mmCIF file of C-alpha atoms and ligand atoms in Angstrom:
data_model
loop_
_atom_site.group_PDB
_atom_site.id
_atom_site.type_symbol
_atom_site.label_atom_id
_atom_site.label_comp_id
_atom_site.label_asym_id
_atom_site.label_seq_id
_atom_site.Cartn_x
_atom_site.Cartn_y
_atom_site.Cartn_z
ATOM 1 C CA UNK A 23 -38.439 -27.076 115.679
ATOM 2 C CA UNK A 24 -40.530 -27.925 118.725
ATOM 3 C CA UNK A 25 -43.123 -30.428 119.875
ATOM 4 C CA UNK A 26 -42.852 -33.001 117.131
ATOM 5 C CA UNK A 27 -43.515 -36.561 118.140
ATOM 6 C CA UNK A 28 -40.224 -38.447 117.572
ATOM 7 C CA UNK A 29 -42.136 -41.496 116.345
ATOM 8 C CA UNK A 30 -43.841 -39.486 113.564
ATOM 9 C CA UNK A 31 -44.343 -41.835 110.623
ATOM 10 C CA UNK A 32 -45.709 -40.097 107.533
ATOM 11 C CA UNK A 33 -48.342 -41.659 105.311
ATOM 12 C CA UNK A 34 -47.230 -39.628 102.343
ATOM 13 C CA UNK A 35 -44.231 -37.513 101.400
ATOM 14 C CA UNK A 36 -44.459 -34.679 98.885
ATOM 15 C CA UNK A 37 -41.672 -32.686 97.279
ATOM 16 C CA UNK A 38 -42.454 -29.255 95.913
ATOM 17 C CA UNK A 39 -39.760 -27.348 94.008
ATOM 18 C CA UNK A 40 -38.819 -23.704 93.734
ATOM 19 C CA UNK A 41 -38.491 -22.213 90.285
ATOM 20 C CA UNK A 42 -36.189 -20.104 88.218
ATOM 21 C CA UNK A 43 -37.338 -17.931 85.357
ATOM 22 C CA UNK A 44 -34.948 -17.610 82.435
ATOM 23 C CA UNK A 45 -36.791 -14.623 81.072
ATOM 24 C CA UNK A 46 -40.218 -13.000 81.179
ATOM 25 C CA UNK A 47 -40.042 -10.816 84.260
ATOM 26 C CA UNK A 48 -43.314 -9.241 85.405
ATOM 27 C CA UNK A 49 -45.072 -10.378 82.235
ATOM 28 C CA UNK A 50 -47.279 -13.043 83.845
ATOM 29 C CA UNK A 51 -49.799 -10.675 85.434
ATOM 30 C CA UNK A 52 -49.809 -8.742 82.142
ATOM 31 C CA UNK A 53 -51.110 -11.847 80.333
ATOM 32 C CA UNK A 54 -47.726 -12.260 78.642
ATOM 33 C CA UNK A 55 -45.145 -14.991 78.065
ATOM 34 C CA UNK A 56 -42.781 -16.492 80.658
ATOM 35 C CA UNK A 57 -40.031 -19.109 80.494
ATOM 36 C CA UNK A 58 -39.676 -20.641 83.971
ATOM 37 C CA UNK A 59 -38.473 -24.055 85.148
ATOM 38 C CA UNK A 60 -38.766 -25.995 88.399
ATOM 39 C CA UNK A 61 -35.427 -26.593 90.148
ATOM 40 C CA UNK A 62 -33.779 -29.153 92.378
ATOM 41 C CA UNK A 63 -34.199 -26.989 95.493
ATOM 42 C CA UNK A 64 -37.353 -28.099 97.206
ATOM 43 C CA UNK A 65 -39.661 -28.162 100.179
ATOM 44 C CA UNK A 66 -40.509 -31.597 101.586
ATOM 45 C CA UNK A 67 -43.797 -32.304 103.318
ATOM 46 C CA UNK A 68 -44.423 -35.331 105.552
ATOM 47 C CA UNK A 69 -48.165 -35.816 106.095
ATOM 48 C CA UNK A 70 -50.252 -38.096 108.240
ATOM 49 C CA UNK A 71 -53.901 -38.133 109.235
ATOM 50 C CA UNK A 72 -54.819 -37.876 112.906
ATOM 51 C CA UNK A 73 -57.901 -38.914 114.795
ATOM 52 C CA UNK A 74 -59.642 -35.544 114.824
ATOM 53 C CA UNK A 75 -62.204 -33.821 112.661
ATOM 54 C CA UNK A 76 -60.926 -30.308 113.037
ATOM 55 C CA UNK A 77 -57.389 -30.059 114.349
ATOM 56 C CA UNK A 78 -54.295 -29.795 112.220
ATOM 57 C CA UNK A 79 -50.693 -29.143 113.224
ATOM 58 C CA UNK A 80 -47.874 -28.008 110.965
ATOM 59 C CA UNK A 81 -44.276 -28.237 112.119
ATOM 60 C CA UNK A 82 -41.514 -26.577 110.178
ATOM 61 C CA UNK A 83 -37.862 -27.367 110.704
ATOM 62 C CA UNK A 84 -37.123 -23.767 109.659
ATOM 63 C CA UNK A 85 -39.493 -22.082 112.136
ATOM 64 C CA UNK A 86 -39.563 -22.489 115.868
ATOM 65 C CA UNK A 87 -43.295 -22.547 116.505
ATOM 66 C CA UNK A 88 -45.767 -25.036 115.066
ATOM 67 C CA UNK A 89 -49.021 -23.810 113.538
ATOM 68 C CA UNK A 90 -52.106 -25.062 115.339
ATOM 69 C CA UNK A 91 -55.084 -24.943 113.031
ATOM 70 C CA UNK A 92 -58.793 -25.212 113.698
ATOM 71 C CA UNK A 93 -60.105 -26.471 110.356
ATOM 72 C CA UNK A 94 -63.621 -25.231 111.032
ATOM 73 C CA UNK A 95 -62.409 -21.671 111.596
ATOM 74 C CA UNK A 96 -59.628 -20.587 109.238
ATOM 75 C CA UNK A 97 -58.529 -17.004 109.895
ATOM 76 C CA UNK A 98 -55.487 -14.971 108.911
ATOM 77 C CA UNK A 99 -52.426 -15.156 111.121
ATOM 78 C CA UNK A 100 -50.054 -12.340 112.114
ATOM 79 C CA UNK A 101 -47.196 -14.599 111.060
ATOM 80 C CA UNK A 102 -46.774 -14.186 107.311
ATOM 81 C CA UNK A 103 -45.576 -17.663 106.331
ATOM 82 C CA UNK A 104 -48.525 -19.257 108.136
ATOM 83 C CA UNK A 105 -50.907 -17.442 105.802
ATOM 84 C CA UNK A 106 -49.634 -19.325 102.757
ATOM 85 C CA UNK A 107 -50.766 -22.543 104.402
ATOM 86 C CA UNK A 108 -53.965 -21.226 105.948
ATOM 87 C CA UNK A 109 -54.893 -19.608 102.643
ATOM 88 C CA UNK A 110 -54.518 -22.902 100.788
ATOM 89 C CA UNK A 111 -56.651 -24.752 103.331
ATOM 90 C CA UNK A 112 -59.400 -22.148 103.050
ATOM 91 C CA UNK A 113 -59.333 -22.219 99.248
ATOM 92 C CA UNK A 114 -59.663 -26.019 99.270
ATOM 93 C CA UNK A 115 -62.621 -25.737 101.618
ATOM 94 C CA UNK A 116 -64.176 -23.086 99.365
ATOM 95 C CA UNK A 117 -64.173 -25.678 96.567
ATOM 96 C CA UNK A 118 -66.457 -27.746 98.805
ATOM 97 C CA UNK A 119 -63.767 -30.299 99.664
ATOM 98 C CA UNK A 120 -63.792 -31.832 103.136
ATOM 99 C CA UNK A 121 -60.603 -31.881 105.189
ATOM 100 C CA UNK A 122 -60.091 -33.815 108.415
ATOM 101 C CA UNK A 123 -57.393 -33.659 111.088
ATOM 102 C CA UNK A 124 -53.775 -34.047 109.984
ATOM 103 C CA UNK A 125 -50.198 -33.346 110.917
ATOM 104 C CA UNK A 126 -47.508 -32.179 108.581
ATOM 105 C CA UNK A 127 -43.769 -31.738 109.030
ATOM 106 C CA UNK A 128 -42.068 -29.390 106.594
ATOM 107 C CA UNK A 129 -38.389 -29.298 105.742
ATOM 108 C CA UNK A 130 -36.698 -27.275 103.025
ATOM 109 C CA UNK A 131 -33.450 -26.580 101.224
ATOM 110 C CA UNK A 132 -35.080 -23.789 99.243
ATOM 111 C CA UNK A 133 -33.949 -20.326 100.399
ATOM 112 C CA UNK A 134 -36.887 -18.237 101.600
ATOM 113 C CA UNK A 135 -37.689 -14.796 100.149
ATOM 114 C CA UNK A 136 -34.995 -14.990 97.469
ATOM 115 C CA UNK A 137 -37.028 -14.829 94.289
ATOM 116 C CA UNK A 138 -37.046 -18.637 93.968
ATOM 117 C CA UNK A 139 -40.698 -18.866 94.868
ATOM 118 C CA UNK A 140 -40.532 -20.619 98.179
ATOM 119 C CA UNK A 141 -44.054 -19.297 98.708
ATOM 120 C CA UNK A 142 -45.482 -21.059 95.649
ATOM 121 C CA UNK A 143 -43.606 -24.250 96.590
ATOM 122 C CA UNK A 144 -45.190 -24.078 100.038
ATOM 123 C CA UNK A 145 -48.691 -23.453 98.722
ATOM 124 C CA UNK A 146 -48.546 -26.059 95.980
ATOM 125 C CA UNK A 147 -46.954 -28.730 98.205
ATOM 126 C CA UNK A 148 -49.662 -28.183 100.786
ATOM 127 C CA UNK A 149 -52.431 -28.375 98.179
ATOM 128 C CA UNK A 150 -50.878 -31.460 96.580
ATOM 129 C CA UNK A 151 -50.396 -33.198 99.931
ATOM 130 C CA UNK A 152 -53.923 -32.569 101.172
ATOM 131 C CA UNK A 153 -55.262 -33.701 97.818
ATOM 132 C CA UNK A 154 -53.428 -37.002 98.109
ATOM 133 C CA UNK A 155 -54.027 -37.517 101.845
ATOM 134 C CA UNK A 156 -57.791 -37.020 101.615
ATOM 135 C CA UNK A 157 -58.306 -38.120 98.007
ATOM 136 C CA UNK A 158 -59.842 -34.807 96.999
ATOM 137 C CA UNK A 159 -59.435 -35.349 93.248
ATOM 138 C CA UNK A 160 -58.176 -31.844 92.561
ATOM 139 C CA UNK A 161 -56.737 -31.301 89.103
ATOM 140 C CA UNK A 162 -53.309 -29.731 88.659
ATOM 141 C CA UNK A 163 -54.975 -26.654 87.213
ATOM 142 C CA UNK A 164 -57.164 -26.342 90.304
ATOM 143 C CA UNK A 165 -54.135 -26.701 92.585
ATOM 144 C CA UNK A 166 -52.246 -23.998 90.690
ATOM 145 C CA UNK A 167 -55.244 -21.698 90.704
ATOM 146 C CA UNK A 168 -56.187 -22.143 94.348
ATOM 147 C CA UNK A 169 -52.576 -21.673 95.456
ATOM 148 C CA UNK A 170 -52.390 -18.380 93.582
ATOM 149 C CA UNK A 171 -55.742 -17.334 95.007
ATOM 150 C CA UNK A 172 -54.498 -18.130 98.528
ATOM 151 C CA UNK A 173 -51.583 -15.752 97.988
ATOM 152 C CA UNK A 174 -53.881 -13.004 96.702
ATOM 153 C CA UNK A 175 -56.415 -13.288 99.482
ATOM 154 C CA UNK A 176 -54.428 -14.346 102.534
ATOM 155 C CA UNK A 177 -51.001 -12.862 101.929
ATOM 156 C CA UNK A 178 -52.028 -9.815 99.912
ATOM 157 C CA UNK A 179 -49.601 -10.269 97.002
ATOM 158 C CA UNK A 180 -51.473 -10.134 93.718
ATOM 159 C CA UNK A 181 -48.953 -12.450 92.074
ATOM 160 C CA UNK A 182 -49.331 -13.805 88.555
ATOM 161 C CA UNK A 183 -49.628 -17.494 87.793
ATOM 162 C CA UNK A 184 -46.038 -18.285 86.813
ATOM 163 C CA UNK A 185 -44.615 -19.511 90.120
ATOM 164 C CA UNK A 186 -47.392 -21.918 91.039
ATOM 165 C CA UNK A 187 -47.594 -23.138 87.459
ATOM 166 C CA UNK A 188 -43.877 -23.880 87.258
ATOM 167 C CA UNK A 189 -43.726 -25.497 90.686
ATOM 168 C CA UNK A 190 -46.546 -27.920 89.808
ATOM 169 C CA UNK A 191 -45.796 -28.538 86.116
ATOM 170 C CA UNK A 192 -41.990 -28.507 86.031
ATOM 171 C CA UNK A 193 -40.212 -31.176 83.983
ATOM 172 C CA UNK A 194 -36.627 -32.369 84.401
ATOM 173 C CA UNK A 195 -34.209 -30.712 81.933
ATOM 174 C CA UNK A 196 -36.977 -28.573 80.455
ATOM 175 C CA UNK A 197 -38.118 -24.992 80.697
ATOM 176 C CA UNK A 198 -41.784 -24.150 80.198
ATOM 177 C CA UNK A 199 -42.963 -21.587 77.686
ATOM 178 C CA UNK A 200 -46.235 -20.467 79.236
ATOM 179 C CA UNK A 201 -48.685 -18.124 77.587
ATOM 180 C CA UNK A 202 -50.300 -16.516 80.621
ATOM 181 C CA UNK A 203 -53.260 -15.313 78.542
ATOM 182 C CA UNK A 204 -54.413 -18.653 77.121
ATOM 183 C CA UNK A 205 -52.577 -20.792 79.758
ATOM 184 C CA UNK A 206 -51.260 -22.881 76.877
ATOM 185 C CA UNK A 207 -47.763 -24.168 77.478
ATOM 186 C CA UNK A 208 -44.974 -26.064 75.811
ATOM 187 C CA UNK A 209 -41.933 -27.775 77.300
ATOM 188 C CA UNK A 210 -38.661 -26.519 75.866
ATOM 189 C CA UNK A 211 -35.783 -29.020 76.219
ATOM 190 C CA UNK A 212 -33.022 -27.012 77.832
ATOM 191 C CA UNK A 213 -29.487 -28.174 77.260
ATOM 192 C CA UNK A 214 -27.101 -25.430 78.236
ATOM 193 C CA UNK A 215 -23.804 -27.330 78.073
ATOM 194 C CA UNK A 216 -21.120 -26.172 78.681
ATOM 195 C CA UNK A 217 -22.915 -23.529 80.739
ATOM 196 C CA UNK A 218 -24.260 -23.950 84.251
ATOM 197 C CA UNK A 219 -27.077 -22.109 85.963
ATOM 198 C CA UNK A 220 -25.609 -20.268 88.931
ATOM 199 C CA UNK A 221 -27.842 -18.360 91.313
ATOM 200 C CA UNK A 222 -26.432 -15.547 93.404
ATOM 201 C CA UNK A 223 -28.540 -14.606 96.385
ATOM 202 C CA UNK A 224 -28.040 -10.963 97.374
ATOM 203 C CA UNK A 225 -29.370 -11.857 100.812
ATOM 204 C CA UNK A 226 -31.223 -8.599 100.691
ATOM 205 C CA UNK A 227 -34.713 -9.451 101.736
ATOM 206 C CA UNK A 228 -37.806 -8.380 99.868
ATOM 207 C CA UNK A 229 -41.442 -8.562 100.821
ATOM 208 C CA UNK A 230 -43.680 -8.670 97.784
ATOM 209 C CA UNK A 231 -46.686 -7.688 99.834
ATOM 210 C CA UNK A 232 -45.008 -4.415 100.818
ATOM 211 C CA UNK A 233 -46.656 -2.564 97.970
ATOM 212 C CA UNK A 234 -44.085 -2.110 95.203
ATOM 213 C CA UNK A 235 -45.089 -5.315 93.442
ATOM 214 C CA UNK A 236 -48.768 -4.493 93.587
ATOM 215 C CA UNK A 237 -48.144 -0.898 92.540
ATOM 216 C CA UNK A 238 -46.406 -2.100 89.347
ATOM 217 C CA UNK A 239 -49.606 -3.984 88.543
ATOM 218 C CA UNK A 240 -51.666 -0.867 89.117
ATOM 219 C CA UNK A 241 -49.380 1.151 86.839
ATOM 220 C CA UNK A 242 -49.732 -1.461 84.091
ATOM 221 C CA UNK A 243 -53.512 -1.483 84.451
ATOM 222 C CA UNK A 244 -53.566 2.322 84.259
ATOM 223 C CA UNK A 245 -51.422 2.222 81.109
ATOM 224 C CA UNK A 246 -53.858 -0.257 79.565
ATOM 225 C CA UNK A 247 -56.856 1.953 80.288
ATOM 226 C CA UNK A 248 -55.127 4.911 78.589
ATOM 227 C CA UNK A 249 -54.059 2.867 75.530
ATOM 228 C CA UNK A 250 -57.592 1.448 75.297
ATOM 229 C CA UNK A 251 -58.934 4.898 74.467
ATOM 230 C CA UNK A 252 -57.201 4.686 71.080
ATOM 231 C CA UNK A 253 -57.235 0.896 70.793
ATOM 232 C CA UNK A 254 -60.428 -0.513 72.369
ATOM 233 C CA UNK A 255 -59.388 -4.063 71.447
ATOM 234 C CA UNK A 256 -56.572 -3.936 74.036
ATOM 235 C CA UNK A 257 -57.359 -5.804 77.265
ATOM 236 C CA UNK A 258 -53.870 -6.103 78.724
ATOM 237 C CA UNK A 259 -50.314 -5.078 77.860
ATOM 238 C CA UNK A 260 -50.025 -8.396 76.056
ATOM 239 C CA UNK A 261 -52.300 -7.007 73.358
ATOM 240 C CA UNK A 262 -50.143 -3.918 72.834
ATOM 241 C CA UNK A 263 -47.609 -3.677 69.985
ATOM 242 C CA UNK A 264 -44.674 -1.292 69.828
ATOM 243 C CA UNK A 265 -46.430 0.802 67.193
ATOM 244 C CA UNK A 266 -49.619 1.079 69.314
ATOM 245 C CA UNK A 267 -47.467 2.180 72.197
ATOM 246 C CA UNK A 268 -45.762 4.869 70.142
ATOM 247 C CA UNK A 269 -49.157 6.170 68.948
ATOM 248 C CA UNK A 270 -50.285 6.332 72.597
ATOM 249 C CA UNK A 271 -47.068 7.842 73.936
ATOM 250 C CA UNK A 272 -48.352 11.421 74.137
ATOM 251 C CA UNK A 273 -51.245 10.363 76.373
ATOM 252 C CA UNK A 274 -49.114 8.289 78.745
ATOM 253 C CA UNK A 275 -47.106 9.667 81.655
ATOM 254 C CA UNK A 276 -43.377 8.847 81.481
ATOM 255 C CA UNK A 277 -43.845 6.192 84.181
ATOM 256 C CA UNK A 278 -46.735 4.516 82.385
ATOM 257 C CA UNK A 279 -44.848 4.604 79.104
ATOM 258 C CA UNK A 280 -41.745 3.021 80.642
ATOM 259 C CA UNK A 281 -43.661 0.220 82.342
ATOM 260 C CA UNK A 282 -45.605 -0.598 79.183
ATOM 261 C CA UNK A 283 -42.530 -0.441 76.958
ATOM 262 C CA UNK A 284 -40.730 -2.899 79.198
ATOM 263 C CA UNK A 285 -43.585 -5.418 79.096
ATOM 264 C CA UNK A 286 -44.005 -5.192 75.317
ATOM 265 C CA UNK A 287 -40.262 -5.667 74.764
ATOM 266 C CA UNK A 288 -39.984 -8.431 77.370
ATOM 267 C CA UNK A 289 -42.713 -10.500 75.718
ATOM 268 C CA UNK A 290 -40.761 -10.341 72.466
ATOM 269 C CA UNK A 291 -37.578 -11.328 74.269
ATOM 270 C CA UNK A 292 -39.237 -14.448 75.714
ATOM 271 C CA UNK A 293 -40.202 -15.691 72.261
ATOM 272 C CA UNK A 294 -36.743 -14.898 70.891
ATOM 273 C CA UNK A 295 -35.201 -16.766 73.842
ATOM 274 C CA UNK A 296 -37.206 -19.877 73.051
ATOM 275 C CA UNK A 297 -35.927 -19.726 69.483
ATOM 276 C CA UNK A 298 -32.372 -19.284 70.756
ATOM 277 C CA UNK A 299 -32.740 -22.286 73.082
ATOM 278 C CA UNK A 300 -34.180 -24.407 70.297
ATOM 279 C CA UNK A 301 -31.256 -23.459 68.078
ATOM 280 C CA UNK A 302 -28.851 -24.086 70.938
ATOM 281 C CA UNK A 303 -27.672 -20.482 70.621
ATOM 282 C CA UNK A 304 -26.703 -19.770 74.222
ATOM 283 C CA UNK A 305 -24.887 -16.597 73.251
ATOM 284 C CA UNK A 306 -28.118 -15.097 71.897
ATOM 285 C CA UNK A 307 -30.082 -16.347 74.918
ATOM 286 C CA UNK A 308 -27.532 -14.689 77.192
ATOM 287 C CA UNK A 309 -27.835 -11.339 75.387
ATOM 288 C CA UNK A 310 -31.610 -11.424 75.758
ATOM 289 C CA UNK A 311 -31.264 -12.204 79.466
ATOM 290 C CA UNK A 312 -28.921 -9.237 79.983
ATOM 291 C CA UNK A 313 -31.359 -7.043 78.031
ATOM 292 C CA UNK A 314 -34.161 -8.212 80.312
ATOM 293 C CA UNK A 315 -32.225 -7.019 83.341
ATOM 294 C CA UNK A 316 -31.540 -3.648 81.713
ATOM 295 C CA UNK A 317 -35.261 -3.213 81.155
ATOM 296 C CA UNK A 318 -36.117 -4.263 84.696
ATOM 297 C CA UNK A 319 -33.551 -1.783 85.945
ATOM 298 C CA UNK A 320 -34.244 1.261 83.759
ATOM 299 C CA UNK A 321 -37.858 0.909 82.662
ATOM 300 C CA UNK A 322 -39.620 -1.280 85.196
ATOM 301 C CA UNK A 323 -37.427 -0.124 88.087
ATOM 302 C CA UNK A 324 -37.624 -3.153 90.340
ATOM 303 C CA UNK A 325 -33.905 -3.678 90.936
ATOM 304 C CA UNK A 326 -31.696 -2.384 93.741
ATOM 305 C CA UNK A 327 -27.976 -1.488 94.054
ATOM 306 C CA UNK A 328 -27.020 -4.989 95.211
ATOM 307 C CA UNK A 329 -28.669 -6.649 92.220
ATOM 308 C CA UNK A 330 -27.302 -4.135 89.720
ATOM 309 C CA UNK A 331 -23.818 -4.520 91.144
ATOM 310 C CA UNK A 332 -23.946 -8.298 90.598
ATOM 311 C CA UNK A 333 -25.202 -7.936 87.037
ATOM 312 C CA UNK A 334 -22.537 -5.339 86.169
ATOM 313 C CA UNK A 335 -19.937 -7.676 87.654
ATOM 314 C CA UNK A 336 -21.135 -10.558 85.489
ATOM 315 C CA UNK A 337 -21.269 -8.418 82.348
ATOM 316 C CA UNK A 338 -17.540 -7.843 82.649
ATOM 317 C CA UNK A 339 -16.818 -11.585 82.556
ATOM 318 C CA UNK A 340 -16.792 -13.048 79.078
ATOM 319 C CA UNK A 341 -17.584 -16.490 80.541
ATOM 320 C CA UNK A 342 -20.945 -15.287 81.949
ATOM 321 C CA UNK A 343 -23.275 -15.410 78.968
ATOM 322 C CA UNK A 344 -26.263 -13.769 80.589
ATOM 323 C CA UNK A 345 -27.542 -12.593 83.970
ATOM 324 C CA UNK A 346 -30.685 -10.977 85.355
ATOM 325 C CA UNK A 347 -32.734 -10.513 88.476
ATOM 326 C CA UNK A 348 -35.461 -13.096 89.017
ATOM 327 C CA UNK A 349 -38.786 -12.903 90.778
ATOM 328 C CA UNK A 350 -40.469 -9.835 92.170
ATOM 329 C CA UNK A 351 -37.245 -7.838 92.519
ATOM 330 C CA UNK A 352 -35.846 -5.450 95.159
ATOM 331 C CA UNK A 353 -33.453 -8.180 96.276
ATOM 332 C CA UNK A 354 -33.407 -11.932 96.000
ATOM 333 C CA UNK A 355 -31.410 -13.870 93.443
ATOM 334 C CA UNK A 356 -29.803 -13.254 90.099
ATOM 335 C CA UNK A 357 -29.650 -16.044 87.529
ATOM 336 C CA UNK A 358 -26.312 -16.384 85.681
ATOM 337 C CA UNK A 359 -25.308 -18.626 82.794
ATOM 338 C CA UNK A 360 -21.683 -19.413 83.558
ATOM 339 C CA UNK A 361 -19.166 -21.441 81.549
ATOM 340 C CA UNK A 362 -18.629 -24.613 83.605
ATOM 341 C CA UNK A 363 -14.850 -24.303 84.039
ATOM 342 C CA UNK A 364 -15.274 -20.868 85.608
ATOM 343 C CA UNK A 365 -18.084 -21.555 88.057
ATOM 344 C CA UNK A 366 -15.821 -21.966 91.078
ATOM 345 C CA UNK A 367 -13.489 -18.998 90.499
ATOM 346 C CA UNK A 368 -16.473 -16.836 89.500
ATOM 347 C CA UNK A 369 -18.304 -17.599 92.731
ATOM 348 C CA UNK A 370 -15.167 -16.923 94.772
ATOM 349 C CA UNK A 371 -14.449 -13.645 93.038
ATOM 350 C CA UNK A 372 -17.978 -12.269 93.031
ATOM 351 C CA UNK A 373 -18.558 -13.261 96.669
ATOM 352 C CA UNK A 374 -15.409 -11.450 97.747
ATOM 353 C CA UNK A 375 -16.210 -8.331 95.729
ATOM 354 C CA UNK A 376 -19.821 -8.265 96.984
ATOM 355 C CA UNK A 377 -18.723 -8.596 100.592
ATOM 356 C CA UNK A 378 -16.250 -5.751 100.169
ATOM 357 C CA UNK A 379 -18.845 -3.521 98.537
ATOM 358 C CA UNK A 380 -21.890 -4.141 100.742
ATOM 359 C CA UNK A 381 -20.522 -6.009 103.748
ATOM 360 C CA UNK A 382 -23.105 -8.726 103.092
ATOM 361 C CA UNK A 383 -22.355 -12.411 102.524
ATOM 362 C CA UNK A 384 -23.473 -13.616 99.122
ATOM 363 C CA UNK A 385 -24.925 -17.131 98.802
ATOM 364 C CA UNK A 386 -24.153 -18.856 95.537
ATOM 365 C CA UNK A 387 -25.333 -22.198 94.228
ATOM 366 C CA UNK A 388 -25.826 -24.142 91.047
ATOM 367 C CA UNK A 389 -29.260 -25.493 90.138
ATOM 368 C CA UNK A 390 -30.616 -28.055 87.695
ATOM 369 C CA UNK A 391 -34.047 -28.220 86.109
ATOM 370 C CA UNK A 392 -36.305 -30.694 87.838
ATOM 371 C CA UNK A 393 -39.772 -32.205 87.915
ATOM 372 C CA UNK A 394 -42.683 -30.367 89.483
ATOM 373 C CA UNK A 395 -44.534 -31.202 92.714
ATOM 374 C CA UNK A 396 -44.241 -34.937 93.232
ATOM 375 C CA UNK A 397 -45.524 -37.683 95.497
ATOM 376 C CA UNK A 398 -42.441 -39.459 96.899
ATOM 377 C CA UNK A 399 -44.238 -42.045 98.981
HETATM 378 C C1 GLA B 408 -43.077 -12.995 91.622
HETATM 379 C C2 GLA B 408 -44.535 -13.347 91.347
HETATM 380 C C3 GLA B 408 -44.709 -13.881 89.925
HETATM 381 C C4 GLA B 408 -44.048 -12.977 88.897
HETATM 382 C C5 GLA B 408 -42.638 -12.600 89.306
HETATM 383 C C6 GLA B 408 -42.014 -11.566 88.410
HETATM 384 O O1 GLA B 408 -42.288 -14.155 91.646
HETATM 385 O O2 GLA B 408 -44.995 -14.289 92.267
HETATM 386 O O3 GLA B 408 -46.069 -14.088 89.659
HETATM 387 O O4 GLA B 408 -44.838 -11.836 88.671
HETATM 388 O O5 GLA B 408 -42.590 -12.104 90.640
HETATM 389 O O6 GLA B 408 -41.763 -12.103 87.152
#
């Protein structure tokens, strides 16, 4: 990090968490159900006002160059991560809220580009911090919405609402059942004992804006428009039942059929997972999580050899109850429910095997469910 004044004293400190998603992959932008939770890996923001009407500076301990911002002229940057911040600032301004000069130092223990939603944590922490610093009176819903909009417009990823929602609304020791159609949600107390949540980072990098993510959305929208011809009441894949899908099968291309089938099945799995959690049936939850990965691999096709290797490895261990890819796919992390006594040997064994297979170092860590974006000071 460069250029930061050593006497920097923040007025406020914000913590914004990453998220996991137990189940409900690629259902959010299909108006479906998701079951995410905020985690204890976070981005910290140190904010202070400065004596200027239009200058802002952002320093990140993870990036060498600070961002110098002219608040009266927000334009896209060539540096991707800067656009998450610039996008949020522009969206706040579009709501008619007035920002003045500020400085912000960012530090993080949340791995970037790993399917843990570092981007949503960045957007939501920035929105939350500016709201507090300048007393903008934004609601949580507005912060979630404007952060998502920033990602659509400035970064070019047409993400769903899950990541921003979970980052802002997370609750310690709880998952969130979110209905992405109505935006209604319910906290689900999540006691997994004696299992731990272990994340394995493939360290294969993915860029959601590179087209695959957006093209899945297009395929889903195309499937909807074909199904609508027989079922005009259908507005999204959320409204499609298995029987409707079978009736429409002849009109759908194999790709469209596979994508739609995955989403319909995945929505059912989310609701069954909530039931399993409420009944403390971790074995059933684990089976549903494995089934989710199978669907993401064979029907939705957003996995990659590294991810599939890790899931196959876990499936062979009777102490791993469930495992799946999280996030957009094509790399990033897998989530694994691992019996606590085996966490250490499991990590050692899988890391060694992964290194031998791909010559890539695996990162492995345990996470706990935490509160959402919070004011620390
Ligand atoms: C990314 C997106 C989310 C969601 C997941 C897949 O994390 O940002 O909106 O679509 O992928 O479940």
